[in-house]
Structures are given as structure tokens and as C-alpha cells.
mmCIF file of C-alpha atoms in Angstrom:
data_model
loop_
_atom_site.group_PDB
_atom_site.id
_atom_site.type_symbol
_atom_site.label_atom_id
_atom_site.label_comp_id
_atom_site.label_asym_id
_atom_site.label_seq_id
_atom_site.Cartn_x
_atom_site.Cartn_y
_atom_site.Cartn_z
ATOM 1 C CA MET G 1366 34.930 24.129 -36.384
ATOM 2 C CA SER G 1367 34.369 25.939 -39.634
ATOM 3 C CA ALA G 1368 30.908 26.341 -41.155
ATOM 4 C CA ARG G 1369 32.035 24.430 -44.232
ATOM 5 C CA ARG G 1370 33.198 21.489 -42.133
ATOM 6 C CA ARG G 1371 29.958 21.481 -40.095
ATOM 7 C CA THR G 1372 27.966 21.481 -43.321
ATOM 8 C CA ALA G 1373 30.016 18.601 -44.687
ATOM 9 C CA LEU G 1374 29.516 16.610 -41.472
ATOM 10 C CA THR G 1375 25.779 17.323 -41.519
ATOM 11 C CA ILE G 1376 25.511 16.129 -45.114
ATOM 12 C CA ALA G 1377 27.555 13.022 -44.322
ATOM 13 C CA ALA G 1378 25.357 12.232 -41.307
ATOM 14 C CA ALA G 1379 22.197 12.691 -43.375
ATOM 15 C CA ALA G 1380 23.605 10.383 -46.053
ATOM 16 C CA LEU G 1381 24.093 7.693 -43.406
ATOM 17 C CA ILE G 1382 20.729 8.178 -41.725
ATOM 18 C CA LEU G 1383 18.568 8.268 -44.865
ATOM 19 C CA PRO G 1384 19.295 4.696 -46.016
ATOM 20 C CA ALA G 1385 18.794 3.452 -42.470
ATOM 21 C CA THR G 1386 15.404 5.141 -42.341
ATOM 22 C CA VAL G 1387 14.406 3.753 -45.724
ATOM 23 C CA GLY G 1388 15.680 0.334 -44.647
ATOM 24 C CA CYS G 1389 13.544 0.454 -41.515
ATOM 25 C CA SER G 1390 10.514 1.288 -43.588
ATOM 26 C CA ALA G 1391 11.158 -1.699 -45.841
ATOM 27 C CA LEU G 1392 11.773 -3.876 -42.797
ATOM 28 C CA ASP G 1393 8.516 -2.701 -41.215
ATOM 29 C CA LYS G 1394 6.618 -3.578 -44.403
ATOM 30 C CA ALA G 1395 8.262 -6.998 -44.557
ATOM 31 C CA LEU G 1396 7.422 -7.677 -40.921
ATOM 32 C CA GLU G 1397 3.803 -6.627 -41.460
ATOM 33 C CA CYS G 1398 3.666 -8.916 -44.502
ATOM 34 C CA VAL G 1399 4.941 -11.874 -42.474
ATOM 35 C CA GLU G 1400 2.498 -11.156 -39.646
ATOM 36 C CA THR G 1401 -0.416 -10.894 -42.050
ATOM 37 C CA ALA G 1402 0.647 -14.045 -43.925
ATOM 38 C CA ASP G 1403 0.691 -15.844 -40.571
ATOM 39 C CA ALA G 1404 -2.813 -14.562 -39.786
ATOM 40 C CA ILE G 1405 -3.995 -15.727 -43.223
ATOM 41 C CA ALA G 1406 -2.480 -19.164 -42.603
ATOM 42 C CA THR G 1407 -4.359 -19.353 -39.303
ATOM 43 C CA SER G 1408 -7.600 -18.356 -41.034
ATOM 44 C CA VAL G 1409 -7.015 -20.935 -43.778
ATOM 45 C CA ASN G 1410 -6.494 -23.615 -41.124
ATOM 46 C CA LYS G 1411 -9.791 -22.559 -39.536
ATOM 47 C CA LEU G 1412 -11.419 -22.768 -42.960
ATOM 48 C CA GLN G 1413 -10.080 -26.296 -43.472
ATOM 49 C CA GLU G 1414 -11.483 -27.346 -40.102
ATOM 50 C CA ALA G 1415 -14.794 -25.598 -40.765
ATOM 51 C CA VAL G 1416 -15.188 -27.220 -44.185
ATOM 52 C CA SER G 1417 -14.593 -30.643 -42.667
ATOM 53 C CA THR G 1418 -17.574 -30.026 -40.367
ATOM 54 C CA ALA G 1419 -19.612 -27.801 -42.710
ATOM 55 C CA THR G 1420 -22.610 -30.093 -42.643
ATOM 56 C CA GLU G 1421 -22.837 -29.566 -38.875
ATOM 57 C CA ASP G 1422 -22.201 -25.802 -38.815
ATOM 58 C CA PRO G 1423 -21.773 -23.934 -42.126
ATOM 59 C CA THR G 1424 -21.436 -20.591 -40.311
ATOM 60 C CA GLN G 1425 -17.914 -21.509 -39.186
ATOM 61 C CA ALA G 1426 -16.762 -21.707 -42.799
ATOM 62 C CA ARG G 1427 -18.339 -18.324 -43.551
ATOM 63 C CA GLU G 1428 -16.618 -16.812 -40.512
ATOM 64 C CA ALA G 1429 -13.265 -18.226 -41.606
ATOM 65 C CA LEU G 1430 -13.793 -16.769 -45.088
ATOM 66 C CA ASP G 1431 -14.652 -13.401 -43.528
ATOM 67 C CA ASP G 1432 -11.416 -13.567 -41.496
ATOM 68 C CA ILE G 1433 -9.399 -14.233 -44.648
ATOM 69 C CA ASP G 1434 -11.113 -11.312 -46.412
ATOM 70 C CA ARG G 1435 -10.169 -8.986 -43.538
ATOM 71 C CA GLU G 1436 -6.550 -10.129 -43.635
ATOM 72 C CA LEU G 1437 -6.458 -9.677 -47.409
ATOM 73 C CA ASP G 1438 -7.716 -6.112 -47.079
ATOM 74 C CA SER G 1439 -4.990 -5.441 -44.540
ATOM 75 C CA LEU G 1440 -2.260 -7.087 -46.609
ATOM 76 C CA GLY G 1441 -3.256 -5.382 -49.833
ATOM 77 C CA ASP G 1442 -2.647 -1.996 -48.221
ATOM 78 C CA LYS G 1443 0.850 -2.910 -47.043
ATOM 79 C CA SER G 1444 2.708 -3.817 -50.201
ATOM 80 C CA ASP G 1445 3.357 -2.821 -53.764
ATOM 81 C CA ASN G 1446 5.036 -6.150 -54.608
ATOM 82 C CA ALA G 1447 3.637 -7.550 -57.884
ATOM 83 C CA ASP G 1448 3.999 -11.189 -56.802
ATOM 84 C CA LEU G 1449 2.212 -10.456 -53.559
ATOM 85 C CA SER G 1450 -0.552 -8.570 -55.360
ATOM 86 C CA LYS G 1451 -1.134 -11.564 -57.644
ATOM 87 C CA ALA G 1452 -1.204 -13.988 -54.711
ATOM 88 C CA VAL G 1453 -3.633 -11.707 -52.847
ATOM 89 C CA ASP G 1454 -5.864 -11.538 -55.947
ATOM 90 C CA ASP G 1455 -5.722 -15.334 -56.324
ATOM 91 C CA LEU G 1456 -6.610 -15.826 -52.666
ATOM 92 C CA GLY G 1457 -9.500 -13.388 -52.977
ATOM 93 C CA ALA G 1458 -10.814 -15.286 -56.004
ATOM 94 C CA GLY G 1459 -10.453 -18.574 -54.120
ATOM 95 C CA VAL G 1460 -12.343 -17.189 -51.130
ATOM 96 C CA ASP G 1461 -15.121 -15.963 -53.427
ATOM 97 C CA SER G 1462 -15.336 -19.384 -55.085
ATOM 98 C CA VAL G 1463 -15.538 -21.246 -51.770
ATOM 99 C CA ARG G 1464 -18.102 -18.771 -50.438
ATOM 100 C CA LYS G 1465 -20.256 -19.261 -53.553
ATOM 101 C CA SER G 1466 -19.998 -23.057 -53.253
ATOM 102 C CA ILE G 1467 -21.110 -22.929 -49.623
ATOM 103 C CA GLU G 1468 -23.988 -20.595 -50.459
ATOM 104 C CA ASN G 1469 -25.054 -23.069 -53.176
ATOM 105 C CA GLY G 1470 -25.213 -25.851 -50.605
ATOM 106 C CA ASP G 1471 -21.889 -27.587 -51.275
ATOM 107 C CA ALA G 1472 -20.961 -29.199 -47.966
ATOM 108 C CA THR G 1473 -17.418 -30.013 -49.139
ATOM 109 C CA PRO G 1474 -16.220 -27.164 -51.360
ATOM 110 C CA ASP G 1475 -12.821 -27.361 -53.039
ATOM 111 C CA ILE G 1476 -10.591 -25.070 -50.978
ATOM 112 C CA SER G 1477 -7.354 -25.880 -52.834
ATOM 113 C CA PRO G 1478 -7.299 -22.465 -54.603
ATOM 114 C CA VAL G 1479 -7.398 -20.853 -51.143
ATOM 115 C CA THR G 1480 -4.672 -23.040 -49.681
ATOM 116 C CA ASN G 1481 -2.472 -22.693 -52.776
ATOM 117 C CA ALA G 1482 -2.740 -18.898 -52.800
ATOM 118 C CA ALA G 1483 -2.141 -18.717 -49.036
ATOM 119 C CA THR G 1484 1.000 -20.811 -49.505
ATOM 120 C CA GLU G 1485 2.166 -18.411 -52.220
ATOM 121 C CA ILE G 1486 1.574 -15.423 -49.932
ATOM 122 C CA GLY G 1487 3.654 -17.168 -47.287
ATOM 123 C CA LYS G 1488 6.479 -17.656 -49.804
ATOM 124 C CA VAL G 1489 6.361 -14.038 -51.010
ATOM 125 C CA CYS G 1490 6.299 -12.669 -47.463
ATOM 126 C CA THR G 1491 9.056 -14.869 -46.104
ATOM 127 C CA PRO G 1492 12.326 -12.922 -46.023
ATOM 128 C CA GLY G 1493 15.405 -14.434 -47.567
#
């Protein structure tokens, strides 16, 4: 096989492999987004349960908020999607608001900003 033909085949192979590699990277990010959105949904469910029993044990609500904060930190590092960034910011603001309400003695804080933002993250992270 001539050197020119080998070079052409090498270039052709690289042209096929590069998009596949880039595609895998995008797929990995999407999968991480879905996994993190699922973890956030679990934490939000825990928060809902904790808020319903906050008068008995307010530490559960704080722990659920801490879990959401950790997931947000993880998710924020995994995407450069503007819609996702806004939803993450909204969820962070909601978490801060609920945390402040609990610290001020509110036994039944409004967690709708948290649930709404978590729903939006789920929408943004869901492929298709």
C-alpha cells in the first residue's frame, strides 16, 4: 500500500473516530445530568417529607437541604447548558429561602420554589 493511500486511510479513520469520541463525551455529560437530576429529585422528596414533620425533627429538613446543595455543586460542574444553569441557580435560591425560613422558626416553609426548580432540572436533563 502506498504512503499516500495509508495517509488517506488514517485521515478517514480519524474523521470517523473524532465525532464518535465527541459524541461519547456529550453522552457522558447527559447521563451524569440525568443521574444528578434523579439524586436531586430524591433529595427534594426527602425535603418534602422532612418539612411535613419539621416540628418533630427540624434537622431532617436541614440534612435534605444539605443533600440538595451537594447535588447542585456536582451538577453545576457538569454542564454549560444555559437552561440548566438557570434551573440550578433557581434551585439554589429556593434552598436558601427554605433554609432561612427554617432557621427563623417556620415549621412549614414554602418549598414550591425548590420543587419547581427541581422539576425544571429534570426537564432539562431528560434526553429527547
